[in-house]
Coordinates of C-alpha atoms in Angstrom, one line a residue:
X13 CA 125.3 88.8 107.0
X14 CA 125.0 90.8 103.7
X15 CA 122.0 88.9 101.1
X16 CA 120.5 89.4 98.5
X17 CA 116.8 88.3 97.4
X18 CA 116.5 86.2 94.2
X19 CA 113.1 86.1 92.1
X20 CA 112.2 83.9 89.2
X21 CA 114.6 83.0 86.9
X22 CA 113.6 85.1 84.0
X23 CA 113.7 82.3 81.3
X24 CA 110.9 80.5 83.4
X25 CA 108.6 83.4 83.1
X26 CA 109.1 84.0 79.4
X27 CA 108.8 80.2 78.9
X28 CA 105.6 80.1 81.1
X29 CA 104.0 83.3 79.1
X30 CA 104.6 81.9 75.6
X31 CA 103.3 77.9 76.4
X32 CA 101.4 78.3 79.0
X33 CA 103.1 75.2 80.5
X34 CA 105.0 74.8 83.1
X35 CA 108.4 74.5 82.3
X36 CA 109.5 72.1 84.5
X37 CA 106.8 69.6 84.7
X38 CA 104.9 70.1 82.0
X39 CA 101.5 70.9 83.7
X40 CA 99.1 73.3 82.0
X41 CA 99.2 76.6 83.5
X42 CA 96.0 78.4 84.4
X43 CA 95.3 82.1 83.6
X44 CA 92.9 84.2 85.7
X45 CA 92.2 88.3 86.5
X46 CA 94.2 88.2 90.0
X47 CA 91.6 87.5 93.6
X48 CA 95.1 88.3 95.7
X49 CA 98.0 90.0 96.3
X50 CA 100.2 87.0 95.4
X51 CA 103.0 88.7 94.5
X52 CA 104.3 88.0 90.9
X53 CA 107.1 86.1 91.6
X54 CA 109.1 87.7 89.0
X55 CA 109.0 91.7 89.9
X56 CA 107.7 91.0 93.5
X57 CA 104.6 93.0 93.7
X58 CA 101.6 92.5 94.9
X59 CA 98.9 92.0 92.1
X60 CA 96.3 94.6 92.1
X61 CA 93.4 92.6 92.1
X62 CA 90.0 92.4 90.3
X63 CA 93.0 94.3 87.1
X64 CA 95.8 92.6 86.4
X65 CA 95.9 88.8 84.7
X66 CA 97.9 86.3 86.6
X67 CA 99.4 82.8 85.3
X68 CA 99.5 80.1 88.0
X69 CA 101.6 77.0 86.9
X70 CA 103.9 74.7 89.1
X71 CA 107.6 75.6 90.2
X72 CA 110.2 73.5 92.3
X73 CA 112.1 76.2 93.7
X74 CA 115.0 73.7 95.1
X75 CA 118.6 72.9 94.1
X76 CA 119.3 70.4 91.7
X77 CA 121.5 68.9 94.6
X78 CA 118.2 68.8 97.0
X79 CA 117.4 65.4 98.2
X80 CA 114.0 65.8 97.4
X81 CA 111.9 68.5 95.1
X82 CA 108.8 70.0 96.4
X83 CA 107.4 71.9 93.9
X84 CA 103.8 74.3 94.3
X85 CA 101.9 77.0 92.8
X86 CA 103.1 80.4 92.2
X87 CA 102.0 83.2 90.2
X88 CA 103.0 85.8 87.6
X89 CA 102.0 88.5 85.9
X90 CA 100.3 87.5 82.5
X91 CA 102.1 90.2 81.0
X92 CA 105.8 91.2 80.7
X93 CA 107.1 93.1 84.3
X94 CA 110.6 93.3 85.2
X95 CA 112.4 90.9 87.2
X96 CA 113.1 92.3 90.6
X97 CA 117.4 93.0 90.3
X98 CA 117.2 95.6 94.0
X99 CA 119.5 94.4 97.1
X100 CA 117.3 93.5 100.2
X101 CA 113.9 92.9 100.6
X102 CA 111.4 95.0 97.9
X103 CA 109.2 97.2 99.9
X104 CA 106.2 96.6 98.3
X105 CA 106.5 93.0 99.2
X106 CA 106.4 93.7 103.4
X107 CA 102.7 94.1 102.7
X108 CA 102.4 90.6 102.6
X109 CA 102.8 88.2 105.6
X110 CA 106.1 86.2 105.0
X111 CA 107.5 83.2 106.4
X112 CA 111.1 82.7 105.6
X113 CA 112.9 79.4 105.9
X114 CA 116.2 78.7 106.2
X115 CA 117.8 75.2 104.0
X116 CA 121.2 73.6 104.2
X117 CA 122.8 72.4 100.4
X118 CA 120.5 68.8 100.5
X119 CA 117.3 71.3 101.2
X120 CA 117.0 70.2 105.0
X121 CA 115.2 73.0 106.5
X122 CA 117.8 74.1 109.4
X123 CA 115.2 76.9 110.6
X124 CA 112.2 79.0 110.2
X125 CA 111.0 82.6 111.3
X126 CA 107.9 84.6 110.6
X127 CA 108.9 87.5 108.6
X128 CA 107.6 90.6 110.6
X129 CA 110.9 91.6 110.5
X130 CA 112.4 90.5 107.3
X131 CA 115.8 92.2 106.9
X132 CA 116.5 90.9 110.7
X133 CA 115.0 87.3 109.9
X134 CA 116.9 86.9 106.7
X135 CA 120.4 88.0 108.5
X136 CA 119.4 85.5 111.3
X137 CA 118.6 82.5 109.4
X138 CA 121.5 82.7 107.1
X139 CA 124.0 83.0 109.8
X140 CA 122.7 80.0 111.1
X141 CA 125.3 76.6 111.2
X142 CA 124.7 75.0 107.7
X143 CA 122.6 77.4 106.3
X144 CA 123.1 78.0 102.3
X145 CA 119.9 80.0 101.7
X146 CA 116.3 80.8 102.8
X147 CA 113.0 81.1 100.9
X148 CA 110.7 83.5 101.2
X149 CA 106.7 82.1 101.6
X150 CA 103.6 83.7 102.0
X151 CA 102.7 83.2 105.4
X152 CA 99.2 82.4 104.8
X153 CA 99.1 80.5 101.7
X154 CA 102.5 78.7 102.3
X155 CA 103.7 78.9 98.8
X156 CA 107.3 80.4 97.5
X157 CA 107.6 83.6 96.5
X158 CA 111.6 83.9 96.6
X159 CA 115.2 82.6 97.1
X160 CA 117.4 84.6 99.8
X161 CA 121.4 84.2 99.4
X162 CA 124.3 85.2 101.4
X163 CA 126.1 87.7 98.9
X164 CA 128.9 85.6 99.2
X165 CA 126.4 83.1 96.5
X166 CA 124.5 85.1 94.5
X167 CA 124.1 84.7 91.4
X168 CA 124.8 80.8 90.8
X169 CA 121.5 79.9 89.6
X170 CA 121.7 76.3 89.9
X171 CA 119.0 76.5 92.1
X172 CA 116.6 77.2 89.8
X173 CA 116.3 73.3 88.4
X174 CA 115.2 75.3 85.0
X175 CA 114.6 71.8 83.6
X176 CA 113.2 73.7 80.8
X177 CA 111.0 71.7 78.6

């Protein structure tokens, strides 16, 4: 199955960089020279630590239509990098240990694979019965980094619950 990998929705990044805030819940976001990798959730690459600044601030990554949100912490650069537009994974990102997960349209988890294998893993959990798309996570920290859709999808953003305040 043909997909392609989604990053932040641009308006959430710009909104985050000019308030500080984040845009869907209102939270203060927190600024700090990056300790880790991450990645930036908007171009995809790693930070390169102990340089570049980093804004943390709380995301849901889920549909509108999920039964439940579950939003986190996620990171991106302080200032402006472009959003990651490529088809399949980025290769700077297999650095990082990943954890995709695999959701039906409520946001039901309908299966989950480390991500040694990404490309593979991706194909394999969309293909699944009910799947609608997967997120990426860092394996270690647990957090989002990005949305997977068949290619048959892309490009609703509905997902993005933008909410922007």
């Amino acid at each position: 199955m043909e997909y392609r990998v989604i990053a932040l929705d641009q308006r959430i990044a710009d909104q985050v960089r000019t308030t500080l805030k984040s845009p869907q819940y209102g939270h203060p976001a927190h600024v700090e020279v990056a300790k880790g990798t991450g990645p930036c959730r908007l171009c995809l690459r790693p930070f390169r630590t102990h340089e570049e600044e980093r804004v943390l601030f709380t995301h849901n990554p889920f549909p509108v239509t999920a039964d439940l949100p579950s939003p986190g912490p996620i990171f991106i650069h302080k200032e402006p990098c472009a959003r990651f537009e490529g088809e399949g994974f980025p290769p700077e990102l297999m650095a990082i240990p990943l954890t995709l997960e695999a959701f039906d349209a409520r946001g039901v988890v309908v299966g989950r694979v480390k991500g040694d294998e990404a490309d593979a893993s991706a194909r394999s959990l969309l293909a699944r019965d009910g799947a609608a798309y997967a997120h990426v996570r860092h394996a270690e920290a647990g957090c989002f980094i990005a949305r997977v859709e068949p290619l048959s999808a892309a490009g609703n953003q509905s997902f993005e619950r933008p909410h922007l305040k």
